[in-house]
Amino acid sequence: MPSLNSLMTRILSALLLSTVGLSATATAEVPAERPLALLAADPGLQWGPCPPFFSEACRMTALHGDPAKPNSDVFFKVGGGDELPLHWHTSAERMVLVQGELTVRYQGHAPVTLTPGIYAYGPPKLPHDGRCNSDDACILFIAFEQPVDAYEVK
């Protein structure tokens, strides 16, 4: 049979552990961000121009985060049949094609044709170009790790 001192030590330890657990639960902060779900056709999206070396039909819209800061998500839209000039980004790109059919060619690698739902990864600073093979616009979801930029390769 445990001694009274041993029993009291166990009870106090259990109370202390449960109090710490309750304290940690009670002080958990509510996240500042809200969940988000958007369609590419959402009328509330504010589409702006792409860098000037892309076609005039090219548009981008920020979905989450600030494109001037790390970790932002965008939709990138190009017209049907449009060519994407050779360019590179400081950031890696994590992409999923939302609409259309888009062929992407990274220098030194075989071209890849994306259809809706296909995921693609583009390493930072690796030059690439592409073409929207569809008659209608191609829309690409891109998650950037670094601020959004694009540099033309001449």
mmCIF file with all atom_site columns, C-alpha atoms in Angstrom:
data_model
loop_
_atom_site.group_PDB
_atom_site.id
_atom_site.type_symbol
_atom_site.label_atom_id
_atom_site.label_alt_id
_atom_site.label_comp_id
_atom_site.label_asym_id
_atom_site.label_entity_id
_atom_site.label_seq_id
_atom_site.pdbx_PDB_ins_code
_atom_site.Cartn_x
_atom_site.Cartn_y
_atom_site.Cartn_z
_atom_site.occupancy
_atom_site.B_iso_or_equiv
_atom_site.pdbx_formal_charge
_atom_site.auth_seq_id
_atom_site.auth_comp_id
_atom_site.auth_asym_id
_atom_site.auth_atom_id
_atom_site.pdbx_PDB_model_num
ATOM 1   C CA . MET A 1 1   ? 0.000   0.000  0.000   1.00 0.00 ? 1   MET A CA 1
ATOM 2   C CA . PRO A 1 2   ? 1.464   3.390  -1.003  1.00 0.00 ? 2   PRO A CA 1
ATOM 3   C CA . SER A 1 3   ? 2.366   5.842  1.728   1.00 0.00 ? 3   SER A CA 1
ATOM 4   C CA . LEU A 1 4   ? 0.252   8.924  2.279   1.00 0.00 ? 4   LEU A CA 1
ATOM 5   C CA . ASN A 1 5   ? 3.179   11.081 1.101   1.00 0.00 ? 5   ASN A CA 1
ATOM 6   C CA . SER A 1 6   ? 3.499   9.053  -2.140  1.00 0.00 ? 6   SER A CA 1
ATOM 7   C CA . LEU A 1 7   ? -0.251  9.217  -2.744  1.00 0.00 ? 7   LEU A CA 1
ATOM 8   C CA . MET A 1 8   ? -0.307  12.988 -2.213  1.00 0.00 ? 8   MET A CA 1
ATOM 9   C CA . THR A 1 9   ? 2.641   13.413 -4.615  1.00 0.00 ? 9   THR A CA 1
ATOM 10  C CA . ARG A 1 10  ? 0.762   11.461 -7.314  1.00 0.00 ? 10  ARG A CA 1
ATOM 11  C CA . ILE A 1 11  ? -2.434  13.466 -6.812  1.00 0.00 ? 11  ILE A CA 1
ATOM 12  C CA . LEU A 1 12  ? -0.579  16.805 -6.915  1.00 0.00 ? 12  LEU A CA 1
ATOM 13  C CA . SER A 1 13  ? 1.325   15.714 -10.047 1.00 0.00 ? 13  SER A CA 1
ATOM 14  C CA . ALA A 1 14  ? -1.916  14.712 -11.779 1.00 0.00 ? 14  ALA A CA 1
ATOM 15  C CA . LEU A 1 15  ? -3.550  18.031 -10.833 1.00 0.00 ? 15  LEU A CA 1
ATOM 16  C CA . LEU A 1 16  ? -0.552  19.977 -12.026 1.00 0.00 ? 16  LEU A CA 1
ATOM 17  C CA . LEU A 1 17  ? -0.498  18.161 -15.387 1.00 0.00 ? 17  LEU A CA 1
ATOM 18  C CA . SER A 1 18  ? -4.225  18.642 -15.927 1.00 0.00 ? 18  SER A CA 1
ATOM 19  C CA . THR A 1 19  ? -3.957  22.344 -14.990 1.00 0.00 ? 19  THR A CA 1
ATOM 20  C CA . VAL A 1 20  ? -1.097  22.833 -17.469 1.00 0.00 ? 20  VAL A CA 1
ATOM 21  C CA . GLY A 1 21  ? -3.143  21.101 -20.171 1.00 0.00 ? 21  GLY A CA 1
ATOM 22  C CA . LEU A 1 22  ? -6.190  23.237 -19.438 1.00 0.00 ? 22  LEU A CA 1
ATOM 23  C CA . SER A 1 23  ? -4.069  26.379 -19.383 1.00 0.00 ? 23  SER A CA 1
ATOM 24  C CA . ALA A 1 24  ? -2.553  25.541 -22.781 1.00 0.00 ? 24  ALA A CA 1
ATOM 25  C CA . THR A 1 25  ? -6.002  24.860 -24.212 1.00 0.00 ? 25  THR A CA 1
ATOM 26  C CA . ALA A 1 26  ? -7.508  28.023 -22.755 1.00 0.00 ? 26  ALA A CA 1
ATOM 27  C CA . THR A 1 27  ? -4.745  30.277 -24.077 1.00 0.00 ? 27  THR A CA 1
ATOM 28  C CA . ALA A 1 28  ? -4.730  28.952 -27.667 1.00 0.00 ? 28  ALA A CA 1
ATOM 29  C CA . GLU A 1 29  ? -5.114  31.933 -29.984 1.00 0.00 ? 29  GLU A CA 1
ATOM 30  C CA . VAL A 1 30  ? -7.754  32.168 -32.664 1.00 0.00 ? 30  VAL A CA 1
ATOM 31  C CA . PRO A 1 31  ? -6.038  32.345 -36.085 1.00 0.00 ? 31  PRO A CA 1
ATOM 32  C CA . ALA A 1 32  ? -6.161  35.803 -37.681 1.00 0.00 ? 32  ALA A CA 1
ATOM 33  C CA . GLU A 1 33  ? -6.837  34.308 -41.113 1.00 0.00 ? 33  GLU A CA 1
ATOM 34  C CA . ARG A 1 34  ? -10.126 32.930 -42.370 1.00 0.00 ? 34  ARG A CA 1
ATOM 35  C CA . PRO A 1 35  ? -10.625 29.902 -44.614 1.00 0.00 ? 35  PRO A CA 1
ATOM 36  C CA . LEU A 1 36  ? -11.009 30.729 -48.289 1.00 0.00 ? 36  LEU A CA 1
ATOM 37  C CA . ALA A 1 37  ? -12.464 29.011 -51.371 1.00 0.00 ? 37  ALA A CA 1
ATOM 38  C CA . LEU A 1 38  ? -12.705 30.721 -54.777 1.00 0.00 ? 38  LEU A CA 1
ATOM 39  C CA . LEU A 1 39  ? -13.686 29.823 -58.320 1.00 0.00 ? 39  LEU A CA 1
ATOM 40  C CA . ALA A 1 40  ? -11.561 31.143 -61.178 1.00 0.00 ? 40  ALA A CA 1
ATOM 41  C CA . ALA A 1 41  ? -14.796 32.622 -62.580 1.00 0.00 ? 41  ALA A CA 1
ATOM 42  C CA . ASP A 1 42  ? -15.628 34.471 -59.330 1.00 0.00 ? 42  ASP A CA 1
ATOM 43  C CA . PRO A 1 43  ? -16.887 37.939 -60.350 1.00 0.00 ? 43  PRO A CA 1
ATOM 44  C CA . GLY A 1 44  ? -15.262 39.444 -57.253 1.00 0.00 ? 44  GLY A CA 1
ATOM 45  C CA . LEU A 1 45  ? -11.726 38.644 -58.413 1.00 0.00 ? 45  LEU A CA 1
ATOM 46  C CA . GLN A 1 46  ? -9.721  41.707 -59.431 1.00 0.00 ? 46  GLN A CA 1
ATOM 47  C CA . TRP A 1 47  ? -7.604  40.764 -62.445 1.00 0.00 ? 47  TRP A CA 1
ATOM 48  C CA . GLY A 1 48  ? -4.618  42.970 -63.207 1.00 0.00 ? 48  GLY A CA 1
ATOM 49  C CA . PRO A 1 49  ? -1.996  43.020 -65.954 1.00 0.00 ? 49  PRO A CA 1
ATOM 50  C CA . CYS A 1 50  ? 0.977   40.668 -66.166 1.00 0.00 ? 50  CYS A CA 1
ATOM 51  C CA . PRO A 1 51  ? 4.516   41.964 -66.649 1.00 0.00 ? 51  PRO A CA 1
ATOM 52  C CA . PRO A 1 52  ? 4.747   43.897 -69.940 1.00 0.00 ? 52  PRO A CA 1
ATOM 53  C CA . PHE A 1 53  ? 6.667   41.204 -71.862 1.00 0.00 ? 53  PHE A CA 1
ATOM 54  C CA . PHE A 1 54  ? 3.598   38.896 -71.719 1.00 0.00 ? 54  PHE A CA 1
ATOM 55  C CA . SER A 1 55  ? 0.676   39.276 -74.170 1.00 0.00 ? 55  SER A CA 1
ATOM 56  C CA . GLU A 1 56  ? -1.945  41.926 -73.501 1.00 0.00 ? 56  GLU A CA 1
ATOM 57  C CA . ALA A 1 57  ? -4.477  39.174 -72.787 1.00 0.00 ? 57  ALA A CA 1
ATOM 58  C CA . CYS A 1 58  ? -2.385  37.965 -69.830 1.00 0.00 ? 58  CYS A CA 1
ATOM 59  C CA . ARG A 1 59  ? -3.925  38.709 -66.414 1.00 0.00 ? 59  ARG A CA 1
ATOM 60  C CA . MET A 1 60  ? -3.188  37.839 -62.781 1.00 0.00 ? 60  MET A CA 1
ATOM 61  C CA . THR A 1 61  ? -5.176  38.072 -59.572 1.00 0.00 ? 61  THR A CA 1
ATOM 62  C CA . ALA A 1 62  ? -4.037  37.598 -55.990 1.00 0.00 ? 62  ALA A CA 1
ATOM 63  C CA . LEU A 1 63  ? -6.017  34.947 -54.135 1.00 0.00 ? 63  LEU A CA 1
ATOM 64  C CA . HIS A 1 64  ? -4.236  34.865 -50.791 1.00 0.00 ? 64  HIS A CA 1
ATOM 65  C CA . GLY A 1 65  ? -1.407  36.876 -49.311 1.00 0.00 ? 65  GLY A CA 1
ATOM 66  C CA . ASP A 1 66  ? 0.379   39.917 -50.685 1.00 0.00 ? 66  ASP A CA 1
ATOM 67  C CA . PRO A 1 67  ? 2.236   39.233 -53.978 1.00 0.00 ? 67  PRO A CA 1
ATOM 68  C CA . ALA A 1 68  ? 4.954   41.671 -52.847 1.00 0.00 ? 68  ALA A CA 1
ATOM 69  C CA . LYS A 1 69  ? 5.675   39.423 -49.844 1.00 0.00 ? 69  LYS A CA 1
ATOM 70  C CA . PRO A 1 70  ? 6.559   35.732 -49.430 1.00 0.00 ? 70  PRO A CA 1
ATOM 71  C CA . ASN A 1 71  ? 3.891   33.014 -49.637 1.00 0.00 ? 71  ASN A CA 1
ATOM 72  C CA . SER A 1 72  ? 1.169   34.298 -51.917 1.00 0.00 ? 72  SER A CA 1
ATOM 73  C CA . ASP A 1 73  ? -1.220  32.464 -54.211 1.00 0.00 ? 73  ASP A CA 1
ATOM 74  C CA . VAL A 1 74  ? -2.389  33.741 -57.590 1.00 0.00 ? 74  VAL A CA 1
ATOM 75  C CA . PHE A 1 75  ? -4.430  32.811 -60.625 1.00 0.00 ? 75  PHE A CA 1
ATOM 76  C CA . PHE A 1 76  ? -2.495  33.423 -63.871 1.00 0.00 ? 76  PHE A CA 1
ATOM 77  C CA . LYS A 1 77  ? -4.614  33.657 -67.039 1.00 0.00 ? 77  LYS A CA 1
ATOM 78  C CA . VAL A 1 78  ? -3.467  33.733 -70.675 1.00 0.00 ? 78  VAL A CA 1
ATOM 79  C CA . GLY A 1 79  ? -5.521  33.850 -73.834 1.00 0.00 ? 79  GLY A CA 1
ATOM 80  C CA . GLY A 1 80  ? -6.231  30.805 -75.956 1.00 0.00 ? 80  GLY A CA 1
ATOM 81  C CA . GLY A 1 81  ? -3.323  30.168 -78.341 1.00 0.00 ? 81  GLY A CA 1
ATOM 82  C CA . ASP A 1 82  ? -1.044  32.647 -76.518 1.00 0.00 ? 82  ASP A CA 1
ATOM 83  C CA . GLU A 1 83  ? 2.674   31.974 -76.228 1.00 0.00 ? 83  GLU A CA 1
ATOM 84  C CA . LEU A 1 84  ? 4.398   32.581 -72.903 1.00 0.00 ? 84  LEU A CA 1
ATOM 85  C CA . PRO A 1 85  ? 7.814   34.186 -73.455 1.00 0.00 ? 85  PRO A CA 1
ATOM 86  C CA . LEU A 1 86  ? 10.961  32.667 -71.974 1.00 0.00 ? 86  LEU A CA 1
ATOM 87  C CA . HIS A 1 87  ? 11.236  33.934 -68.382 1.00 0.00 ? 87  HIS A CA 1
ATOM 88  C CA . TRP A 1 88  ? 12.198  32.942 -64.831 1.00 0.00 ? 88  TRP A CA 1
ATOM 89  C CA . HIS A 1 89  ? 11.130  33.647 -61.247 1.00 0.00 ? 89  HIS A CA 1
ATOM 90  C CA . THR A 1 90  ? 13.103  34.120 -58.032 1.00 0.00 ? 90  THR A CA 1
ATOM 91  C CA . SER A 1 91  ? 10.640  31.787 -56.320 1.00 0.00 ? 91  SER A CA 1
ATOM 92  C CA . ALA A 1 92  ? 9.732   28.185 -56.863 1.00 0.00 ? 92  ALA A CA 1
ATOM 93  C CA . GLU A 1 93  ? 6.243   27.753 -58.320 1.00 0.00 ? 93  GLU A CA 1
ATOM 94  C CA . ARG A 1 94  ? 3.706   25.170 -57.209 1.00 0.00 ? 94  ARG A CA 1
ATOM 95  C CA . MET A 1 95  ? 1.024   25.046 -59.877 1.00 0.00 ? 95  MET A CA 1
ATOM 96  C CA . VAL A 1 96  ? -2.274  23.362 -60.728 1.00 0.00 ? 96  VAL A CA 1
ATOM 97  C CA . LEU A 1 97  ? -3.962  24.012 -64.061 1.00 0.00 ? 97  LEU A CA 1
ATOM 98  C CA . VAL A 1 98  ? -7.559  25.085 -63.470 1.00 0.00 ? 98  VAL A CA 1
ATOM 99  C CA . GLN A 1 99  ? -8.754  25.594 -67.056 1.00 0.00 ? 99  GLN A CA 1
ATOM 100 C CA . GLY A 1 100 ? -7.501  24.872 -70.575 1.00 0.00 ? 100 GLY A CA 1
ATOM 101 C CA . GLU A 1 101 ? -4.472  22.962 -71.817 1.00 0.00 ? 101 GLU A CA 1
ATOM 102 C CA . LEU A 1 102 ? -1.033  24.467 -71.233 1.00 0.00 ? 102 LEU A CA 1
ATOM 103 C CA . THR A 1 103 ? 2.357   23.227 -72.409 1.00 0.00 ? 103 THR A CA 1
ATOM 104 C CA . VAL A 1 104 ? 5.304   24.321 -70.250 1.00 0.00 ? 104 VAL A CA 1
ATOM 105 C CA . ARG A 1 105 ? 8.956   23.937 -71.330 1.00 0.00 ? 105 ARG A CA 1
ATOM 106 C CA . TYR A 1 106 ? 11.710  24.302 -68.712 1.00 0.00 ? 106 TYR A CA 1
ATOM 107 C CA . GLN A 1 107 ? 15.197  24.710 -70.171 1.00 0.00 ? 107 GLN A CA 1
ATOM 108 C CA . GLY A 1 108 ? 17.020  21.390 -70.290 1.00 0.00 ? 108 GLY A CA 1
ATOM 109 C CA . HIS A 1 109 ? 13.843  19.369 -69.652 1.00 0.00 ? 109 HIS A CA 1
ATOM 110 C CA . ALA A 1 110 ? 11.154  17.763 -71.817 1.00 0.00 ? 110 ALA A CA 1
ATOM 111 C CA . PRO A 1 111 ? 7.970   19.817 -72.341 1.00 0.00 ? 111 PRO A CA 1
ATOM 112 C CA . VAL A 1 112 ? 5.007   18.938 -70.126 1.00 0.00 ? 112 VAL A CA 1
ATOM 113 C CA . THR A 1 113 ? 1.390   19.440 -71.142 1.00 0.00 ? 113 THR A CA 1
ATOM 114 C CA . LEU A 1 114 ? -0.930  20.289 -68.285 1.00 0.00 ? 114 LEU A CA 1
ATOM 115 C CA . THR A 1 115 ? -4.662  19.654 -68.284 1.00 0.00 ? 115 THR A CA 1
ATOM 116 C CA . PRO A 1 116 ? -7.075  20.663 -65.494 1.00 0.00 ? 116 PRO A CA 1
ATOM 117 C CA . GLY A 1 117 ? -6.122  19.161 -62.157 1.00 0.00 ? 117 GLY A CA 1
ATOM 118 C CA . ILE A 1 118 ? -2.481  18.392 -62.999 1.00 0.00 ? 118 ILE A CA 1
ATOM 119 C CA . TYR A 1 119 ? 0.089   19.596 -60.461 1.00 0.00 ? 119 TYR A CA 1
ATOM 120 C CA . ALA A 1 120 ? 3.459   20.924 -61.608 1.00 0.00 ? 120 ALA A CA 1
ATOM 121 C CA . TYR A 1 121 ? 6.509   22.212 -59.754 1.00 0.00 ? 121 TYR A CA 1
ATOM 122 C CA . GLY A 1 122 ? 8.840   24.830 -61.232 1.00 0.00 ? 122 GLY A CA 1
ATOM 123 C CA . PRO A 1 123 ? 12.232  25.305 -59.552 1.00 0.00 ? 123 PRO A CA 1
ATOM 124 C CA . PRO A 1 124 ? 13.362  28.850 -58.753 1.00 0.00 ? 124 PRO A CA 1
ATOM 125 C CA . LYS A 1 125 ? 15.377  30.697 -61.403 1.00 0.00 ? 125 LYS A CA 1
ATOM 126 C CA . LEU A 1 126 ? 14.905  27.981 -64.070 1.00 0.00 ? 126 LEU A CA 1
ATOM 127 C CA . PRO A 1 127 ? 13.948  29.669 -67.377 1.00 0.00 ? 127 PRO A CA 1
ATOM 128 C CA . HIS A 1 128 ? 10.760  28.406 -68.976 1.00 0.00 ? 128 HIS A CA 1
ATOM 129 C CA . ASP A 1 129 ? 8.233   29.292 -71.637 1.00 0.00 ? 129 ASP A CA 1
ATOM 130 C CA . GLY A 1 130 ? 4.914   27.861 -72.664 1.00 0.00 ? 130 GLY A CA 1
ATOM 131 C CA . ARG A 1 131 ? 1.819   27.943 -74.790 1.00 0.00 ? 131 ARG A CA 1
ATOM 132 C CA . CYS A 1 132 ? -1.899  27.854 -74.071 1.00 0.00 ? 132 CYS A CA 1
ATOM 133 C CA . ASN A 1 133 ? -3.015  25.147 -76.507 1.00 0.00 ? 133 ASN A CA 1
ATOM 134 C CA . SER A 1 134 ? -6.737  25.779 -75.908 1.00 0.00 ? 134 SER A CA 1
ATOM 135 C CA . ASP A 1 135 ? -9.039  27.968 -77.923 1.00 0.00 ? 135 ASP A CA 1
ATOM 136 C CA . ASP A 1 136 ? -10.274 29.405 -74.621 1.00 0.00 ? 136 ASP A CA 1
ATOM 137 C CA . ALA A 1 137 ? -8.087  30.954 -71.921 1.00 0.00 ? 137 ALA A CA 1
ATOM 138 C CA . CYS A 1 138 ? -5.766  28.886 -69.734 1.00 0.00 ? 138 CYS A CA 1
ATOM 139 C CA . ILE A 1 139 ? -5.952  29.564 -66.004 1.00 0.00 ? 139 ILE A CA 1
ATOM 140 C CA . LEU A 1 140 ? -3.161  28.373 -63.750 1.00 0.00 ? 140 LEU A CA 1
ATOM 141 C CA . PHE A 1 141 ? -3.139  28.425 -59.941 1.00 0.00 ? 141 PHE A CA 1
ATOM 142 C CA . ILE A 1 142 ? 0.377   29.285 -58.708 1.00 0.00 ? 142 ILE A CA 1
ATOM 143 C CA . ALA A 1 143 ? 1.672   29.284 -55.126 1.00 0.00 ? 143 ALA A CA 1
ATOM 144 C CA . PHE A 1 144 ? 4.830   31.378 -54.803 1.00 0.00 ? 144 PHE A CA 1
ATOM 145 C CA . GLU A 1 145 ? 7.243   30.951 -51.889 1.00 0.00 ? 145 GLU A CA 1
ATOM 146 C CA . GLN A 1 146 ? 8.940   34.320 -52.469 1.00 0.00 ? 146 GLN A CA 1
ATOM 147 C CA . PRO A 1 147 ? 7.450   37.633 -53.669 1.00 0.00 ? 147 PRO A CA 1
ATOM 148 C CA . VAL A 1 148 ? 5.897   37.301 -57.126 1.00 0.00 ? 148 VAL A CA 1
ATOM 149 C CA . ASP A 1 149 ? 8.266   38.379 -59.907 1.00 0.00 ? 149 ASP A CA 1
ATOM 150 C CA . ALA A 1 150 ? 9.089   37.455 -63.497 1.00 0.00 ? 150 ALA A CA 1
ATOM 151 C CA . TYR A 1 151 ? 12.208  38.262 -65.531 1.00 0.00 ? 151 TYR A CA 1
ATOM 152 C CA . GLU A 1 152 ? 12.294  37.964 -69.297 1.00 0.00 ? 152 GLU A CA 1
ATOM 153 C CA . VAL A 1 153 ? 15.133  36.009 -70.879 1.00 0.00 ? 153 VAL A CA 1
ATOM 154 C CA . LYS A 1 154 ? 16.222  37.777 -74.069 1.00 0.00 ? 154 LYS A CA 1
#
